[in-house]
Coordinates of N, CA, C and O in Angstrom, one line a residue:
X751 N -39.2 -28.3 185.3 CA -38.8 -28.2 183.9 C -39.0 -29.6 183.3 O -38.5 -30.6 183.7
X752 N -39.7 -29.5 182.4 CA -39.9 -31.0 181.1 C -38.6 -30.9 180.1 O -37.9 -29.9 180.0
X753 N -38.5 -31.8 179.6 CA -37.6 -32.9 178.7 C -37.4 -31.2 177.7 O -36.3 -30.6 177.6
X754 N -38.6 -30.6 177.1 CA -38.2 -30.0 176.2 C -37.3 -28.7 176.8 O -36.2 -28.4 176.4
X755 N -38.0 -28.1 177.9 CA -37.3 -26.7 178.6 C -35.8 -27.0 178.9 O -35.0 -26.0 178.7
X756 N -35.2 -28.2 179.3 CA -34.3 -28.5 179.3 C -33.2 -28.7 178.1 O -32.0 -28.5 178.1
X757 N -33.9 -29.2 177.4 CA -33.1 -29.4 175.7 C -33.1 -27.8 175.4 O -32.2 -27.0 175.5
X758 N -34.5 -27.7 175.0 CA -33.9 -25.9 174.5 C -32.5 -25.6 176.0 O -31.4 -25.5 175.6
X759 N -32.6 -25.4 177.2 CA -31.9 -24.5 177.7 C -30.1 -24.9 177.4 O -29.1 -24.2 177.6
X760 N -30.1 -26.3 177.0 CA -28.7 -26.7 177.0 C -28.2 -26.2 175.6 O -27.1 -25.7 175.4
X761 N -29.2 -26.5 174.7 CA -28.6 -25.7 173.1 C -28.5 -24.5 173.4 O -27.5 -24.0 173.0
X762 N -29.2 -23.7 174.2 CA -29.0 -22.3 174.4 C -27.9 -21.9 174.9 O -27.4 -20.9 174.4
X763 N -27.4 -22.8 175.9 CA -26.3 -22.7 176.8 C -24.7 -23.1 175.9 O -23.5 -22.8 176.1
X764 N -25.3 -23.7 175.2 CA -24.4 -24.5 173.9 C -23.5 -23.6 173.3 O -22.3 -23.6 173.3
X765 N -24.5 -22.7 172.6 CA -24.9 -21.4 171.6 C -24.1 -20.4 171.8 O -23.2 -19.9 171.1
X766 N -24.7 -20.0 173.1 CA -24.2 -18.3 173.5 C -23.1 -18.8 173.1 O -22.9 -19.9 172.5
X767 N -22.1 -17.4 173.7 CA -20.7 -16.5 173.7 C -20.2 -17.1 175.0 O -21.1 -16.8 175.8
X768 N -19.5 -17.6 175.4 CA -18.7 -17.6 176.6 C -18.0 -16.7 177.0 O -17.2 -16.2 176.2
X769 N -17.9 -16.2 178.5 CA -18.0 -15.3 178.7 C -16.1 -15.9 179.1 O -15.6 -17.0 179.2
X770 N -15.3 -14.2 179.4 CA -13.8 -14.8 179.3 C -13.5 -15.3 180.6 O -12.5 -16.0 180.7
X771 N -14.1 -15.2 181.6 CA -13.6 -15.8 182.8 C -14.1 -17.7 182.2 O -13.4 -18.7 182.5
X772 N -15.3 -17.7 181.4 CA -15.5 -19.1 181.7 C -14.3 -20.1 180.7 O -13.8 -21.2 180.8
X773 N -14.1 -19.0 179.7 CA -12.9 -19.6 178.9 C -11.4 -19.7 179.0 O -10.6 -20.2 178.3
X774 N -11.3 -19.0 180.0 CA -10.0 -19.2 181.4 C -10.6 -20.2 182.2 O -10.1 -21.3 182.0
X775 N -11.3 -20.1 182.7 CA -11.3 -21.6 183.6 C -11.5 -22.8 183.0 O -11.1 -23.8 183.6
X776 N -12.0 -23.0 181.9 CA -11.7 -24.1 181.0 C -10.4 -24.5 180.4 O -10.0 -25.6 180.4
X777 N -9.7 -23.2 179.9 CA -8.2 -23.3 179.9 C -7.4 -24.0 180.8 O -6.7 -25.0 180.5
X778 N -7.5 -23.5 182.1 CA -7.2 -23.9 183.3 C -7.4 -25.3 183.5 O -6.4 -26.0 183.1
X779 N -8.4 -25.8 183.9 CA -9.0 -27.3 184.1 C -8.0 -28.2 182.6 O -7.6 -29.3 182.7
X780 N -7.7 -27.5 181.4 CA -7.0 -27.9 180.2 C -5.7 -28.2 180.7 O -5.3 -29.3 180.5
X781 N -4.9 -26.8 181.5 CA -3.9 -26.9 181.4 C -3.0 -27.8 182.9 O -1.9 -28.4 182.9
X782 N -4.1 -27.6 184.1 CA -4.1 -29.1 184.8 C -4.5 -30.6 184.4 O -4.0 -31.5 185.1
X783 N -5.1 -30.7 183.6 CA -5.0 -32.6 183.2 C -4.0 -32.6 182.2 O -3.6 -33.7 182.0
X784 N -3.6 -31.6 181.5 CA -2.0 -31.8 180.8 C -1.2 -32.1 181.5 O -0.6 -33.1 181.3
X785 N -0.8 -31.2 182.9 CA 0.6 -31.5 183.8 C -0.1 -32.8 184.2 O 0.4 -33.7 183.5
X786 N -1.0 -33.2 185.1 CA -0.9 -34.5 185.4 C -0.7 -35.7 184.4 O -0.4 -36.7 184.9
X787 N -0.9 -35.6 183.1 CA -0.7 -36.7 182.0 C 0.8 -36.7 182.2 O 1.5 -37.7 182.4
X788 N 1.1 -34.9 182.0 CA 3.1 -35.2 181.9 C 3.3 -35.6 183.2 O 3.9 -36.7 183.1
X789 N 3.2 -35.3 184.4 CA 3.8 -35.9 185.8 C 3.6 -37.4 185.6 O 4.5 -38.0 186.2
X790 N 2.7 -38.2 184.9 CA 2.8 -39.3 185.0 C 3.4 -40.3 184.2 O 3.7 -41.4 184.5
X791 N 3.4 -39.5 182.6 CA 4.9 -39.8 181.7 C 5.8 -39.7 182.2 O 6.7 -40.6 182.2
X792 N 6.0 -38.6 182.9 CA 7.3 -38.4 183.6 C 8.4 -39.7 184.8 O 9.6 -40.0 184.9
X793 N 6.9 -39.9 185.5 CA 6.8 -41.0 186.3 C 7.5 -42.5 185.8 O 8.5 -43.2 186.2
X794 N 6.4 -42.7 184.6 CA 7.1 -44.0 183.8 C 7.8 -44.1 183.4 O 8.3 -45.2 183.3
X795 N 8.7 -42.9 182.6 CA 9.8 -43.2 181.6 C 11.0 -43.3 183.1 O 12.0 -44.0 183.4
X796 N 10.3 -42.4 183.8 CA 11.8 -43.0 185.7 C 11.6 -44.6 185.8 O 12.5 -45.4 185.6
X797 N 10.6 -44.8 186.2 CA 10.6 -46.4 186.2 C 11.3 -46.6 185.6 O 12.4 -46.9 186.2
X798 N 11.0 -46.7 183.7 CA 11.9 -47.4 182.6 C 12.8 -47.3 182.6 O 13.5 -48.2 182.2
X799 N 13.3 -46.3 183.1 CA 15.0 -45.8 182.9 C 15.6 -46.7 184.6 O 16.6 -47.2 184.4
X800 N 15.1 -46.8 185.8 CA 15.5 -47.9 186.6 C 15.3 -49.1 186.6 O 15.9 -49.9 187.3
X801 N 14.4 -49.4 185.8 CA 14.4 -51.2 185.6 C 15.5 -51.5 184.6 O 16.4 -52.4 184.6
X802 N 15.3 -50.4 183.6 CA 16.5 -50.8 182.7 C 18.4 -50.7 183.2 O 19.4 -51.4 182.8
X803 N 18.4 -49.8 184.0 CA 19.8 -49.7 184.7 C 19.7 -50.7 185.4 O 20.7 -51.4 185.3
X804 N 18.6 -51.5 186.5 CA 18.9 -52.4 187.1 C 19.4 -54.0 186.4 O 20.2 -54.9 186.7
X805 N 18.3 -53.8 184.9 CA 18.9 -55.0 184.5 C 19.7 -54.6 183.7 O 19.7 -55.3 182.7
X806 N 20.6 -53.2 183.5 CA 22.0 -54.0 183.0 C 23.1 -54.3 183.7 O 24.2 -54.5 183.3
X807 N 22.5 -54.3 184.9 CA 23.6 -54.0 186.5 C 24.0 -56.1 186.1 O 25.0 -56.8 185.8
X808 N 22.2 -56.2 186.4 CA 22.1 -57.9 186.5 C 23.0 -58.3 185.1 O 24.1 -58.9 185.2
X809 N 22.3 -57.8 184.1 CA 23.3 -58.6 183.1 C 24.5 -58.7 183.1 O 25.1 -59.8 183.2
X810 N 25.1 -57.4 183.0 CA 26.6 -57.4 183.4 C 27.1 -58.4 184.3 O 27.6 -59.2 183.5
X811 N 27.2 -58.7 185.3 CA 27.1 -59.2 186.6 C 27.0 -60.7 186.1 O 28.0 -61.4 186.3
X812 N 26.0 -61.2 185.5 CA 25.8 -62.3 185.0 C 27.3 -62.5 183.8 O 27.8 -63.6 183.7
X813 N 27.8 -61.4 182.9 CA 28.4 -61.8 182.2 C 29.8 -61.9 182.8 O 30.5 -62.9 182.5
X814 N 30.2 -61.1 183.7 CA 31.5 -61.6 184.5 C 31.7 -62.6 184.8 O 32.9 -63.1 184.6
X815 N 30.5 -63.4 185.6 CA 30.3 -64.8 186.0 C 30.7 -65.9 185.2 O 31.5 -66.9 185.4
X816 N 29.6 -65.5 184.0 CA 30.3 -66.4 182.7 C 31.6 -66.4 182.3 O 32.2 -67.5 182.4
X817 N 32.1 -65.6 182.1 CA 33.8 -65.4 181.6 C 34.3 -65.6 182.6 O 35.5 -65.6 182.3
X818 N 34.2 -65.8 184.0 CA 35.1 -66.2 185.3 C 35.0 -67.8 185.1 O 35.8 -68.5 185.7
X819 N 33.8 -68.7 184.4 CA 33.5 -70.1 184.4 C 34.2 -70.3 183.5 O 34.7 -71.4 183.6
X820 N 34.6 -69.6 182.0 CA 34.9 -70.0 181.3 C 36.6 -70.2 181.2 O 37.1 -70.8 180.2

């Protein structure tokens, strides 16, 4: 196949109707890189939410310190 057989066959391919299994599996393939975006939001905001408890453990902890020097 030459440069042109190939361009026509992809506009062609472009064009048609998709058939419903191919627009279920595109769904699909859709609706798995959604959950993995959310599993990995999910992921970070847990991080955020234990760095941030750990440093108000630290802070705290620090401010007792203070008011026991003072």
């Amino acid at each position: 196949m030459n440069f042109r057989e190939i361009t026509i066959k992809y506009i062609k391919d472009i064009l048609r109707a998709k058939t419903i299994s191919e627009v279920i599996q595109l769904e699909l393939q859709e609706a798995h890189l959604r959950k993995l975006e959310a599993e990995t939001a999910a992921e970070y905001a847990h991080a955020a939410m234990q760095y941030n408890n750990e440093r108000i453990q630290r802070l705290e902890k620090r401010l007792a310190q203070h008011k026991e020097e003072a």
